[in-house]
Short mmCIF file of C-alpha atoms in Angstrom, two decimals:
data_model
loop_
_atom_site.label_atom_id
_atom_site.label_comp_id
_atom_site.label_asym_id
_atom_site.label_seq_id
_atom_site.Cartn_x
_atom_site.Cartn_y
_atom_site.Cartn_z
CA MET A 1 31.26 -28.10 -44.30
CA GLU A 2 34.92 -28.53 -44.95
CA LEU A 3 37.15 -31.02 -46.72
CA VAL A 4 40.44 -32.16 -45.22
CA THR A 5 43.03 -34.33 -47.02
CA LYS A 6 45.35 -36.77 -45.23
CA LYS A 7 47.66 -39.54 -46.34
CA ILE A 8 48.16 -43.05 -45.01
CA GLN A 9 51.56 -44.50 -45.87
CA PHE A 10 52.60 -48.10 -45.35
CA SER A 11 54.72 -50.88 -46.80
CA THR A 12 53.29 -53.99 -48.40
CA LYS A 13 54.57 -57.40 -49.46
CA GLY A 14 52.45 -57.49 -52.62
CA ASN A 15 51.10 -60.73 -54.11
CA CYS A 16 47.54 -60.07 -53.01
CA GLU A 17 48.48 -59.10 -49.47
CA ILE A 18 45.38 -57.71 -47.72
CA ILE A 19 46.05 -54.97 -45.18
CA ASN A 20 43.60 -53.73 -42.57
CA LEU A 21 43.51 -49.91 -42.70
CA THR A 22 40.65 -49.40 -40.25
CA ASP A 23 42.72 -48.26 -37.28
CA MET A 24 44.76 -45.86 -39.41
CA VAL A 25 41.55 -44.29 -40.75
CA LYS A 26 40.14 -43.99 -37.21
CA ILE A 27 43.25 -42.15 -36.02
CA HIS A 28 42.89 -39.52 -38.76
CA LEU A 29 39.17 -39.20 -38.04
CA SER A 30 39.84 -38.57 -34.34
CA ASP A 31 41.87 -35.45 -35.29
CA TYR A 32 38.93 -34.02 -37.14
CA ASN A 33 36.42 -31.52 -35.69
CA SER A 34 33.23 -32.39 -37.48
CA LYS A 35 31.15 -35.20 -35.94
CA THR A 36 29.17 -36.14 -39.04
CA GLY A 37 30.36 -36.73 -42.56
CA MET A 38 32.07 -39.03 -44.98
CA VAL A 39 35.58 -40.46 -45.26
CA HIS A 40 36.69 -41.00 -48.83
CA LEU A 41 39.68 -43.25 -49.58
CA PHE A 42 41.62 -43.48 -52.83
CA ILE A 43 44.66 -45.49 -53.85
CA ALA A 44 46.94 -43.66 -56.27
CA GLY A 45 48.24 -46.58 -58.30
CA ALA A 46 47.02 -49.09 -60.87
CA THR A 47 47.77 -52.32 -58.97
CA GLY A 48 45.98 -51.77 -55.65
CA GLY A 49 42.36 -51.79 -54.56
CA LEU A 50 40.15 -50.81 -51.64
CA THR A 51 37.14 -52.62 -50.23
CA THR A 52 35.69 -53.82 -46.92
CA MET A 53 35.63 -57.30 -45.37
CA GLU A 54 35.60 -59.27 -42.14
CA TYR A 55 39.34 -59.33 -41.62
CA GLU A 56 40.07 -62.86 -40.42
CA PRO A 57 42.66 -65.29 -41.86
CA GLY A 58 40.13 -67.63 -43.46
CA LEU A 59 38.39 -64.89 -45.41
CA VAL A 60 41.71 -63.30 -46.37
CA ASP A 61 42.63 -66.63 -47.94
CA ASP A 62 39.19 -67.07 -49.54
CA LEU A 63 39.26 -63.64 -51.16
CA GLN A 64 42.79 -64.24 -52.45
CA GLN A 65 41.65 -67.57 -53.94
CA CYS A 66 38.74 -65.83 -55.64
CA PHE A 67 41.10 -63.37 -57.34
CA GLN A 68 43.21 -66.32 -58.41
CA ARG A 69 40.13 -67.82 -60.12
CA ILE A 70 39.11 -64.54 -61.79
CA ALA A 71 42.57 -63.41 -62.91
CA PRO A 72 45.14 -66.16 -62.26
CA VAL A 73 48.81 -65.25 -61.75
CA LYS A 74 49.92 -67.65 -64.50
CA GLY A 75 47.17 -66.82 -67.00
CA GLN A 76 47.67 -65.76 -70.62
CA TYR A 77 48.01 -61.98 -70.71
CA SER A 78 48.85 -59.60 -73.56
CA HIS A 79 50.52 -57.15 -71.16
CA ASN A 80 53.07 -59.77 -70.10
CA LEU A 81 54.13 -60.42 -73.71
CA ALA A 82 55.39 -56.84 -73.97
CA HIS A 83 56.36 -56.00 -70.38
CA ASP A 84 58.93 -57.66 -68.15
CA ASP A 85 57.08 -56.85 -64.94
CA MET A 86 54.73 -59.82 -65.50
CA ASN A 87 51.99 -58.24 -63.38
CA ALA A 88 49.05 -58.18 -65.79
CA HIS A 89 46.99 -60.14 -63.26
CA SER A 90 47.66 -57.39 -60.69
CA HIS A 91 46.29 -54.73 -63.03
CA VAL A 92 43.19 -56.70 -64.00
CA ARG A 93 42.31 -57.43 -60.37
CA ALA A 94 42.80 -53.80 -59.37
CA SER A 95 40.50 -52.54 -62.13
CA LEU A 96 37.79 -54.97 -61.04
CA ILE A 97 37.84 -54.04 -57.37
CA GLY A 98 38.30 -50.31 -57.94
CA PRO A 99 40.50 -47.61 -56.36
CA SER A 100 37.95 -45.69 -54.28
CA LEU A 101 35.72 -46.25 -51.26
CA SER A 102 33.58 -43.96 -49.09
CA ILE A 103 32.42 -44.59 -45.52
CA PRO A 104 30.05 -42.42 -43.47
CA PHE A 105 30.74 -41.38 -39.88
CA GLU A 106 28.41 -40.18 -37.12
CA ASN A 107 29.37 -38.89 -33.67
CA ALA A 108 32.93 -39.16 -34.98
CA ILE A 109 32.54 -42.95 -35.35
CA LEU A 110 32.92 -44.80 -38.65
CA GLN A 111 29.58 -46.45 -39.49
CA LEU A 112 31.04 -49.86 -40.30
CA GLY A 113 29.26 -53.11 -39.54
CA LYS A 114 30.34 -55.10 -36.50
CA TRP A 115 32.77 -57.32 -38.45
CA GLN A 116 33.44 -54.95 -41.35
CA GLN A 117 36.96 -53.58 -41.75
CA ILE A 118 38.50 -51.28 -44.37
CA VAL A 119 41.18 -53.10 -46.38
CA PHE A 120 43.76 -52.31 -49.01
CA ILE A 121 44.73 -55.14 -51.34
CA ASP A 122 48.16 -54.96 -52.93
CA PHE A 123 47.79 -56.94 -56.15
CA ASP A 124 51.30 -56.13 -57.40
CA ASN A 125 53.86 -58.94 -57.53
CA ARG A 126 56.52 -57.26 -55.40
CA PRO A 127 56.85 -55.27 -52.16
CA ARG A 128 55.72 -51.65 -52.48
CA LYS A 129 55.53 -48.41 -50.54
CA ARG A 130 51.86 -47.40 -50.75
CA GLU A 131 49.97 -44.19 -50.11
CA VAL A 132 46.21 -44.08 -49.63
CA ILE A 133 44.68 -40.61 -49.88
CA LEU A 134 42.03 -39.95 -47.27
CA GLN A 135 39.55 -37.10 -47.61
CA ILE A 136 37.17 -36.23 -44.81
CA ILE A 137 34.07 -34.21 -45.70
CA GLY A 138 31.82 -33.04 -42.88
CA MET B 1 26.47 -26.94 -48.94
CA GLU B 2 25.24 -29.26 -46.27
CA LEU B 3 25.37 -32.97 -45.52
CA VAL B 4 22.33 -34.85 -44.24
CA THR B 5 22.36 -38.48 -43.03
CA LYS B 6 19.35 -40.80 -43.34
CA LYS B 7 18.82 -44.52 -42.92
CA ILE B 8 16.93 -47.01 -45.05
CA GLN B 9 15.85 -50.10 -43.12
CA PHE B 10 14.39 -53.22 -44.64
CA SER B 11 14.22 -57.01 -44.25
CA THR B 12 15.86 -59.40 -46.67
CA LYS B 13 15.67 -63.11 -47.41
CA GLY B 14 19.43 -63.42 -48.05
CA ASN B 15 20.90 -65.94 -50.49
CA CYS B 16 21.75 -63.32 -53.10
CA GLU B 17 18.38 -61.60 -52.94
CA ILE B 18 18.54 -58.38 -54.95
CA ILE B 19 16.40 -55.53 -53.63
CA ASN B 20 15.49 -52.37 -55.54
CA LEU B 21 16.18 -49.37 -53.29
CA THR B 22 15.51 -46.66 -55.88
CA ASP B 23 12.09 -45.56 -54.61
CA MET B 24 13.31 -45.44 -51.00
CA VAL B 25 16.22 -43.22 -52.03
CA LYS B 26 13.87 -40.96 -54.00
CA ILE B 27 11.60 -40.48 -50.97
CA HIS B 28 14.52 -39.30 -48.84
CA LEU B 29 15.73 -37.02 -51.61
CA SER B 30 12.29 -35.41 -51.91
CA ASP B 31 12.57 -34.25 -48.26
CA TYR B 32 15.82 -32.46 -49.00
CA ASN B 33 16.08 -28.75 -49.83
CA SER B 34 19.06 -28.61 -52.16
CA LYS B 35 18.31 -29.26 -55.83
CA THR B 36 21.82 -30.29 -56.89
CA GLY B 37 24.23 -32.68 -55.25
CA MET B 38 25.16 -36.26 -54.61
CA VAL B 39 23.54 -39.15 -52.75
CA HIS B 40 26.03 -41.49 -51.13
CA LEU B 41 24.92 -44.97 -50.02
CA PHE B 42 26.76 -47.33 -47.70
CA ILE B 43 25.91 -50.74 -46.30
CA ALA B 44 27.19 -51.30 -42.79
CA GLY B 45 27.92 -55.02 -42.90
CA ALA B 46 30.37 -57.44 -44.49
CA THR B 47 27.90 -59.60 -46.45
CA GLY B 48 25.97 -57.03 -48.49
CA GLY B 49 26.75 -54.93 -51.54
CA LEU B 50 25.42 -51.97 -53.50
CA THR B 51 25.38 -51.44 -57.26
CA THR B 52 23.02 -50.43 -60.08
CA MET B 53 21.24 -52.56 -62.67
CA GLU B 54 18.16 -52.83 -64.88
CA TYR B 55 15.91 -54.45 -62.32
CA GLU B 56 14.03 -57.13 -64.25
CA PRO B 57 13.70 -60.83 -63.30
CA GLY B 58 15.96 -62.11 -66.07
CA LEU B 59 18.88 -59.88 -65.12
CA VAL B 60 18.34 -60.55 -61.42
CA ASP B 61 18.79 -64.24 -62.22
CA ASP B 62 21.77 -63.58 -64.53
CA LEU B 63 23.62 -61.52 -61.93
CA GLN B 64 22.96 -64.17 -59.27
CA GLN B 65 24.33 -66.85 -61.62
CA CYS B 66 27.44 -64.77 -62.22
CA PHE B 67 28.13 -64.59 -58.47
CA GLN B 68 27.62 -68.35 -58.32
CA ARG B 69 30.38 -68.74 -60.96
CA ILE B 70 32.77 -66.30 -59.24
CA ALA B 71 32.24 -67.47 -55.64
CA PRO B 72 30.06 -70.60 -55.57
CA VAL B 73 28.00 -71.41 -52.48
CA LYS B 74 29.50 -74.90 -52.24
CA GLY B 75 33.10 -73.92 -52.98
CA GLN B 76 36.14 -74.73 -50.84
CA TYR B 77 36.59 -71.92 -48.31
CA SER B 78 39.00 -71.56 -45.39
CA HIS B 79 36.46 -69.46 -43.46
CA ASN B 80 33.97 -72.33 -43.45
CA LEU B 81 36.47 -74.73 -41.92
CA ALA B 82 36.62 -72.59 -38.77
CA HIS B 83 33.16 -70.98 -38.68
CA ASP B 84 29.76 -72.65 -38.46
CA ASP B 85 27.97 -69.87 -40.36
CA MET B 86 29.17 -71.35 -43.68
CA ASN B 87 28.87 -67.99 -45.44
CA ALA B 88 32.37 -67.49 -46.85
CA HIS B 89 30.89 -67.10 -50.34
CA SER B 90 28.72 -64.24 -49.00
CA HIS B 91 31.77 -62.40 -47.70
CA VAL B 92 33.83 -62.88 -50.86
CA ARG B 93 31.00 -61.64 -53.10
CA ALA B 94 30.42 -58.60 -50.88
CA SER B 95 34.09 -57.60 -50.97
CA LEU B 96 34.11 -57.82 -54.77
CA ILE B 97 31.04 -55.67 -55.34
CA GLY B 98 31.83 -53.17 -52.59
CA PRO B 99 29.79 -51.45 -49.87
CA SER B 100 29.47 -47.91 -51.27
CA LEU B 101 27.84 -46.13 -54.20
CA SER B 102 27.31 -42.47 -55.11
CA ILE B 103 24.68 -41.03 -57.46
CA PRO B 104 24.35 -37.40 -58.59
CA PHE B 105 21.06 -35.50 -58.58
CA GLU B 106 19.95 -32.39 -60.45
CA ASN B 107 16.69 -30.47 -60.05
CA ALA B 108 16.09 -32.88 -57.16
CA ILE B 109 16.04 -35.84 -59.60
CA LEU B 110 18.47 -38.76 -59.38
CA GLN B 111 20.56 -38.82 -62.56
CA LEU B 112 20.09 -42.52 -63.25
CA GLY B 113 19.83 -43.97 -66.74
CA LYS B 114 16.39 -44.88 -68.08
CA TRP B 115 16.61 -48.53 -66.99
CA GLN B 116 19.13 -48.09 -64.18
CA GLN B 117 17.99 -48.82 -60.62
CA ILE B 118 19.85 -48.75 -57.29
CA VAL B 119 20.05 -52.22 -55.76
CA PHE B 120 21.20 -53.83 -52.55
CA ILE B 121 22.35 -57.45 -52.78
CA ASP B 122 22.12 -59.53 -49.63
CA PHE B 123 24.79 -62.18 -50.06
CA ASP B 124 24.31 -63.68 -46.60
CA ASN B 125 22.81 -67.16 -46.32
CA ARG B 126 19.91 -66.25 -44.00
CA PRO B 127 17.24 -63.55 -43.62
CA ARG B 128 18.57 -60.28 -42.20
CA LYS B 129 17.44 -56.87 -41.03
CA ARG B 130 19.51 -54.42 -43.07
CA GLU B 131 20.32 -50.75 -42.78
CA VAL B 132 21.72 -48.71 -45.65
CA ILE B 133 23.15 -45.34 -44.65
CA LEU B 134 22.25 -42.56 -47.05
CA GLN B 135 24.13 -39.27 -47.07
CA ILE B 136 22.97 -36.37 -49.21
CA ILE B 137 25.51 -33.66 -50.03
CA GLY B 138 24.30 -30.57 -51.88
CA MET C 1 32.96 -25.59 -50.30
CA GLU C 2 30.92 -25.82 -53.44
CA LEU C 3 29.69 -28.52 -55.78
CA VAL C 4 29.78 -28.09 -59.56
CA THR C 5 28.21 -30.50 -62.07
CA LYS C 6 29.60 -31.03 -65.58
CA LYS C 7 28.97 -33.57 -68.32
CA ILE C 8 31.36 -35.48 -70.54
CA GLN C 9 29.79 -36.66 -73.79
CA PHE C 10 31.36 -39.07 -76.24
CA SER C 11 30.58 -41.83 -78.72
CA THR C 12 31.53 -45.44 -78.18
CA LYS C 13 31.74 -48.58 -80.29
CA GLY C 14 30.47 -50.82 -77.48
CA ASN C 15 31.51 -54.48 -77.12
CA CYS C 16 33.74 -53.81 -74.12
CA GLU C 17 35.45 -50.80 -75.65
CA ILE C 18 37.57 -49.10 -72.99
CA ILE C 19 37.86 -45.32 -73.30
CA ASN C 20 40.38 -43.14 -71.49
CA LEU C 21 38.53 -40.21 -69.89
CA THR C 22 41.48 -38.76 -67.99
CA ASP C 23 42.16 -35.78 -70.26
CA MET C 24 38.47 -34.86 -70.43
CA VAL C 25 38.28 -34.87 -66.63
CA LYS C 26 41.44 -32.74 -66.40
CA ILE C 27 39.97 -30.11 -68.75
CA HIS C 28 36.88 -29.72 -66.55
CA LEU C 29 39.02 -29.57 -63.43
CA SER C 30 41.17 -26.79 -64.93
CA ASP C 31 38.03 -24.58 -65.18
CA TYR C 32 37.37 -24.94 -61.48
CA ASN C 33 38.48 -22.47 -58.81
CA SER C 34 39.09 -24.68 -55.80
CA LYS C 35 42.54 -26.27 -55.58
CA THR C 36 41.64 -29.15 -53.27
CA GLY C 37 38.73 -31.53 -53.43
CA MET C 38 37.20 -34.55 -55.05
CA VAL C 39 35.98 -35.35 -58.55
CA HIS C 40 33.05 -37.75 -58.60
CA LEU C 41 32.13 -39.54 -61.84
CA PHE C 42 28.90 -41.39 -62.60
CA ILE C 43 27.62 -43.16 -65.68
CA ALA C 44 23.88 -42.82 -66.20
CA GLY C 45 23.11 -46.16 -67.82
CA ALA C 46 22.98 -49.85 -66.93
CA THR C 47 25.54 -51.16 -69.43
CA GLY C 48 28.60 -49.02 -68.71
CA GLY C 49 31.17 -48.91 -65.93
CA LEU C 50 33.93 -46.70 -64.53
CA THR C 51 37.27 -47.72 -63.06
CA THR C 52 40.98 -46.91 -63.33
CA MET C 53 43.79 -48.77 -65.11
CA GLU C 54 47.13 -48.39 -66.84
CA TYR C 55 45.76 -47.61 -70.28
CA GLU C 56 47.94 -49.60 -72.67
CA PRO C 57 46.77 -52.02 -75.41
CA GLY C 58 47.92 -55.17 -73.62
CA LEU C 59 46.01 -54.41 -70.44
CA VAL C 60 42.96 -53.24 -72.39
CA ASP C 61 42.91 -56.70 -74.00
CA ASP C 62 43.59 -58.47 -70.68
CA LEU C 63 40.72 -56.70 -68.90
CA GLN C 64 38.37 -57.46 -71.79
CA GLN C 65 39.36 -61.14 -71.62
CA CYS C 66 38.69 -61.18 -67.90
CA PHE C 67 35.15 -59.90 -68.46
CA GLN C 68 34.72 -62.58 -71.10
CA ARG C 69 35.63 -65.21 -68.47
CA ILE C 70 33.35 -63.75 -65.79
CA ALA C 71 30.33 -63.03 -68.00
CA PRO C 72 30.86 -64.45 -71.51
CA VAL C 73 29.07 -62.92 -74.48
CA LYS C 74 27.63 -66.30 -75.51
CA GLY C 75 26.71 -67.51 -72.02
CA GLN C 76 23.28 -68.74 -70.92
CA TYR C 77 21.27 -65.73 -69.72
CA SER C 78 17.63 -65.44 -68.64
CA HIS C 79 17.46 -61.84 -69.87
CA ASN C 80 18.25 -62.93 -73.43
CA LEU C 81 15.38 -65.43 -73.48
CA ALA C 82 12.90 -62.57 -73.09
CA HIS C 83 14.70 -59.63 -74.74
CA ASP C 84 15.89 -59.27 -78.31
CA ASP C 85 18.81 -56.97 -77.40
CA MET C 86 20.90 -60.00 -76.35
CA ASN C 87 23.03 -57.89 -74.02
CA ALA C 88 22.64 -59.68 -70.69
CA HIS C 89 26.43 -60.02 -70.46
CA SER C 90 26.71 -56.22 -70.78
CA HIS C 91 24.39 -55.69 -67.83
CA VAL C 92 26.07 -58.27 -65.61
CA ARG C 93 29.53 -56.82 -66.26
CA ALA C 94 28.33 -53.27 -65.58
CA SER C 95 26.78 -54.24 -62.24
CA LEU C 96 30.03 -55.91 -61.18
CA ILE C 97 32.30 -52.98 -62.00
CA GLY C 98 29.89 -50.31 -60.77
CA PRO C 99 28.75 -46.91 -62.12
CA SER C 100 30.61 -44.51 -59.83
CA LEU C 101 34.18 -43.47 -59.04
CA SER C 102 35.75 -40.68 -56.98
CA ILE C 103 39.24 -39.22 -57.34
CA PRO C 104 40.89 -36.62 -55.09
CA PHE C 105 42.73 -33.57 -56.40
CA GLU C 106 45.33 -31.32 -54.78
CA ASN C 107 46.81 -28.10 -56.18
CA ALA C 108 44.25 -28.60 -58.97
CA ILE C 109 45.96 -31.88 -59.98
CA LEU C 110 44.19 -35.25 -60.00
CA GLN C 111 45.95 -37.52 -57.49
CA LEU C 112 46.25 -40.50 -59.82
CA GLY C 113 49.22 -42.87 -59.79
CA LYS C 114 51.89 -42.49 -62.44
CA TRP C 115 50.30 -45.06 -64.79
CA GLN C 116 46.73 -44.82 -63.54
CA GLN C 117 44.09 -43.48 -65.93
CA ILE C 118 40.32 -43.00 -65.56
CA VAL C 119 38.41 -45.26 -67.96
CA PHE C 120 34.85 -45.81 -69.08
CA ILE C 121 33.98 -49.31 -70.28
CA ASP C 122 31.09 -49.63 -72.69
CA PHE C 123 29.80 -53.15 -72.14
CA ASP C 124 26.82 -52.76 -74.47
CA ASN C 125 26.81 -54.71 -77.74
CA ARG C 126 26.34 -51.73 -80.07
CA PRO C 127 27.66 -48.19 -80.57
CA ARG C 128 26.26 -45.66 -78.10
CA LYS C 129 26.27 -41.97 -77.27
CA ARG C 130 27.39 -41.81 -73.65
CA GLU C 131 27.25 -39.16 -70.95
CA VAL C 132 29.35 -39.32 -67.81
CA ILE C 133 28.27 -36.93 -65.06
CA LEU C 134 31.17 -35.24 -63.31
CA GLN C 135 30.76 -33.52 -59.96
CA ILE C 136 33.56 -31.52 -58.43
CA ILE C 137 33.43 -30.88 -54.68
CA GLY C 138 36.04 -28.57 -53.15
#
């Protein structure tokens, strides 16, 4: 067994933009020798999250609306009373969804469901440069 | 160290059915040689989730009610305007809870809390055949 | 590659107390030989959760308020009708946030974002002794 670390870098618009990372993960996996193992993803940052979903425009909108119900942009937040960045909702959403995700692979193929894609959600309220750390164990 | 991949297959009723997978995970772990390591679980599919809970009927109901508050079955969803499956709420709930979970073991025993069980939640709105991928690293 | 298991023990006040574990994780990592790998954390128990956040008092309050919206302390819960501990909200919150978390390290440094800290949330409604299991793979 070995562990290899890679990085996926990309730009985001923020404001709950949901970005499909599946193809970028597949490219890194195709460079890797082992056929069986696990891909672990981690976002270094307190206003982004990782999960999986069927990546189609309706569900992108539905998931964004759900975050708006759980932690609305214009809610009452203690953080915003003391900080000018006004992104308390971004932080709360990111803590709920979590920064890490692990996906198995077999025969060098990610074992996702037919409609299941790996997504990064940028909860921050401004464009960002993002880096997802990818570790392959196999 | 080695990594072994197994599969747990089962039928579900859907509609937020919560299924206790703990005993099935323990059976696979008992076949494994290493005494110390980690069990990683993953659901291949965009309408299921994995977490842990005290598996008793009251809490099963309480967790189901919480999902109904966060992403109600009869909510307004963009996905449902374009898709006949009418399961947008299933997708949203699954993305929130996440598809992966990892549990340590020592002396070949899962290090769960006294009341803590591993559960799969089938958020889809119809019965399904499900497959959870189990990877043991130790 | 090797896998090492450690334990972090601490006392909590409960009632959604959020505890910063980052320094405790760093201390364990500094004892470890491998420079590259992954730290996996797990809470054995059904009323605690692990995630990351910018650990400042405003956001601690904001995250606590969000949990109060999602699963209020004085909500209607089936569990509480049959159990005197009256902590159904603690269980529901813990299942949503999840018991496990994995963070990569490089050059023996946790790859967290600048403001991102590892936190344990004690959702139970009373003080507890807690144990987080830490596994380092590298």
